[in-house]
Short mmCIF file of N, CA and C in Angstrom, two decimals:
data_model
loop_
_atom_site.label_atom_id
_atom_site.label_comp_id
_atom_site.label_asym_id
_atom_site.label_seq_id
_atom_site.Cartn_x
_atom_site.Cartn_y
_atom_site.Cartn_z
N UNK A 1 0.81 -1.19 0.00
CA UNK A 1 0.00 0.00 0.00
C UNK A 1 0.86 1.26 0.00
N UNK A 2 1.64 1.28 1.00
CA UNK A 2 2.70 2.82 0.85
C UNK A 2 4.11 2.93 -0.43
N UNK A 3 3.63 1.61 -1.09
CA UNK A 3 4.33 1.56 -2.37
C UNK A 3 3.32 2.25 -3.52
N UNK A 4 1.91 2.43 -3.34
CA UNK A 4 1.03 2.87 -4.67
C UNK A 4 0.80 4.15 -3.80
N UNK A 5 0.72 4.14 -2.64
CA UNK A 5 0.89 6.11 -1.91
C UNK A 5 1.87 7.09 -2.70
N UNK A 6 3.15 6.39 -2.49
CA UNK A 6 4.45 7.42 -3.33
C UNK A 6 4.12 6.86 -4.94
N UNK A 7 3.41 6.58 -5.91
CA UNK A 7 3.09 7.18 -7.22
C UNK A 7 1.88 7.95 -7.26
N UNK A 8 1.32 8.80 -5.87
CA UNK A 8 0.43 9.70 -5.92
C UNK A 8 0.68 10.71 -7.00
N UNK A 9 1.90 11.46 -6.49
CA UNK A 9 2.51 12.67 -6.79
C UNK A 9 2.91 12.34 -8.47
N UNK A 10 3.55 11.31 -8.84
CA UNK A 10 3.70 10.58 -10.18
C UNK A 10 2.39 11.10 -11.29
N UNK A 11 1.55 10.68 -10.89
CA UNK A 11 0.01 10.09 -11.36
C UNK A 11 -0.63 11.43 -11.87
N UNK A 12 0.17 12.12 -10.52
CA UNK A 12 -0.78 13.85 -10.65
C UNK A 12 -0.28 14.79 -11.60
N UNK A 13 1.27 14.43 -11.78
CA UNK A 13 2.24 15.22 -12.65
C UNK A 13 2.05 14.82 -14.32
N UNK A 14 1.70 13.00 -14.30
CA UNK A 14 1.05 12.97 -15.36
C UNK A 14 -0.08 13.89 -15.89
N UNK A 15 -1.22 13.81 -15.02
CA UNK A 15 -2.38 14.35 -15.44
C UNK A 15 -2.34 15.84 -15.57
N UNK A 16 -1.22 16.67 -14.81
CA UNK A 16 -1.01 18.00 -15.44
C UNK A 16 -0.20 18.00 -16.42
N UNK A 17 0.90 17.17 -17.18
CA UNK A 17 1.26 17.11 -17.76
C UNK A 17 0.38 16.54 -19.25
N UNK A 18 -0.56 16.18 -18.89
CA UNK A 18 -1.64 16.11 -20.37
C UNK A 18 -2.60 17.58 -20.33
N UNK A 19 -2.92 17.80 -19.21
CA UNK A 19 -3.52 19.01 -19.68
C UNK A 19 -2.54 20.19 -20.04
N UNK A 20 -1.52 19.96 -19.95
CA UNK A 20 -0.25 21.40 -20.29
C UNK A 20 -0.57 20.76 -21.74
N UNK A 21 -0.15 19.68 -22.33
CA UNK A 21 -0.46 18.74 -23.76
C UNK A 21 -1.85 19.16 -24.84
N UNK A 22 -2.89 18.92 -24.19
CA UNK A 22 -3.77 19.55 -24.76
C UNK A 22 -4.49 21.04 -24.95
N UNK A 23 -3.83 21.34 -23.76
CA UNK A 23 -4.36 23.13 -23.93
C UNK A 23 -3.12 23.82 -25.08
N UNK A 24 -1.65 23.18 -24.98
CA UNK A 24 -0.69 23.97 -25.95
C UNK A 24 -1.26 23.13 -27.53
N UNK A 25 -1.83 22.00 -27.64
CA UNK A 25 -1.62 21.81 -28.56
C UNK A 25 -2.71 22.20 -29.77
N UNK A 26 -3.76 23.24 -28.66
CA UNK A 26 -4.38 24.35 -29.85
C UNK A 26 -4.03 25.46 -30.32
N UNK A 27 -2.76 25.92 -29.31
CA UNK A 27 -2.58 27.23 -29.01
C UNK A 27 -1.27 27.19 -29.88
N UNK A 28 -0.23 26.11 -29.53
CA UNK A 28 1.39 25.80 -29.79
C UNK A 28 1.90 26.78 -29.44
N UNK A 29 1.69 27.48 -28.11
CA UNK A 29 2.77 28.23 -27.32
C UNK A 29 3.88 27.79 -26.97
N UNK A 30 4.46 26.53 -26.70
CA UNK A 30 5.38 26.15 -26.10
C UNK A 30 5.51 25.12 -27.11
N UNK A 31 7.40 24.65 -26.90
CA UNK A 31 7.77 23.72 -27.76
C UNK A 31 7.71 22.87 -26.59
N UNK A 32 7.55 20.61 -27.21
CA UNK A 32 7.56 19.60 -26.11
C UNK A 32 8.41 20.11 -25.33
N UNK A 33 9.76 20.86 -25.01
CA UNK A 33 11.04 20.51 -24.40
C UNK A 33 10.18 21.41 -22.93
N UNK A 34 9.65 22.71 -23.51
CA UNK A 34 8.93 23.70 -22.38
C UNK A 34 7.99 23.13 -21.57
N UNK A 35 7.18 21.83 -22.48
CA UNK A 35 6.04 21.60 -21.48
C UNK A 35 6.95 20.42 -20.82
N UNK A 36 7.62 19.62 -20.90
CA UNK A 36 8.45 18.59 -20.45
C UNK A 36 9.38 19.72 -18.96
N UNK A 37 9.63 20.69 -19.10
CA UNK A 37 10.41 21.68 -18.46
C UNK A 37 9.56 21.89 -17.26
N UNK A 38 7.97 22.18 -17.38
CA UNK A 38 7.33 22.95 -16.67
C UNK A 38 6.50 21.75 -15.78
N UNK A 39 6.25 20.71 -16.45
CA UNK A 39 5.92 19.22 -15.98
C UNK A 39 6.58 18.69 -14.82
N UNK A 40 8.29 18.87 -14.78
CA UNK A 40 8.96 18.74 -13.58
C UNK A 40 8.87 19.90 -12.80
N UNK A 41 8.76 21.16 -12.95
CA UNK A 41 8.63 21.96 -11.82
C UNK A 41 7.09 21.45 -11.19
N UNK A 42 6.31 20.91 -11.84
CA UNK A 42 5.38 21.07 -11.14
C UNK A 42 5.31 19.57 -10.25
N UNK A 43 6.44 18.81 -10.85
CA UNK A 43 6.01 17.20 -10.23
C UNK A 43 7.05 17.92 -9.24
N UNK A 44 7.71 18.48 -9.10
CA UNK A 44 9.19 18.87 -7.93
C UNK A 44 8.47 19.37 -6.36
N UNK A 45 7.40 20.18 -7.01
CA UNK A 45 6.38 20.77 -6.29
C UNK A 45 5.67 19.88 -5.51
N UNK A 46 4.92 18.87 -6.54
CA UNK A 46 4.13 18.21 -6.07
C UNK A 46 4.84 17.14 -4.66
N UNK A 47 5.63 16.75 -5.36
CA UNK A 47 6.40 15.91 -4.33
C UNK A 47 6.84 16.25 -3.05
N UNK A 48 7.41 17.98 -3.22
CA UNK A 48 7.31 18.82 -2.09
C UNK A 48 6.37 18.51 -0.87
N UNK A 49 5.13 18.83 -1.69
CA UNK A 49 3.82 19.00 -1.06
C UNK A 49 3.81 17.79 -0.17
N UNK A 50 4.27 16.78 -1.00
CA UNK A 50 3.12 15.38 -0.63
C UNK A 50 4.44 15.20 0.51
N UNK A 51 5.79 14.99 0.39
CA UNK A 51 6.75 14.52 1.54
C UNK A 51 6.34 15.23 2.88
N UNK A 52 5.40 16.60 2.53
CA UNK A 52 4.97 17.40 4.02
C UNK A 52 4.23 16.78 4.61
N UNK A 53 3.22 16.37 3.25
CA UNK A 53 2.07 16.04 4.03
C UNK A 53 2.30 14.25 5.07
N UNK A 54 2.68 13.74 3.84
CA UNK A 54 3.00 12.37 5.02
C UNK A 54 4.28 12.03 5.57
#
């Protein structure tokens, strides 16, 4: 069980990482390398978050 807890933060970085995917890919503001860039700040974050919380 505290082995599928720590791919919380994983799971979540995915799922912002598809919506960064589909919102650029009407717009094409960003090249893959930017949304791949901004995907880890936000999983860096996330993981932040989650090591506080448990």
């Amino acid at each position: 069980m505290s082995t599928l807890l720590a791919l919380v933060p994983l799971a979540a970085a995915a799922v912002v990482w598809r919506l960064f995917y589909s919102f650029n890919r009407s717009r094409r503001w960003f090249s893959k390398g930017e949304l791949i860039f901004w995907d880890v700040i936000v999983l860096v974050i996330l993981q932040l978050i989650w090591l506080i919380w448990f």
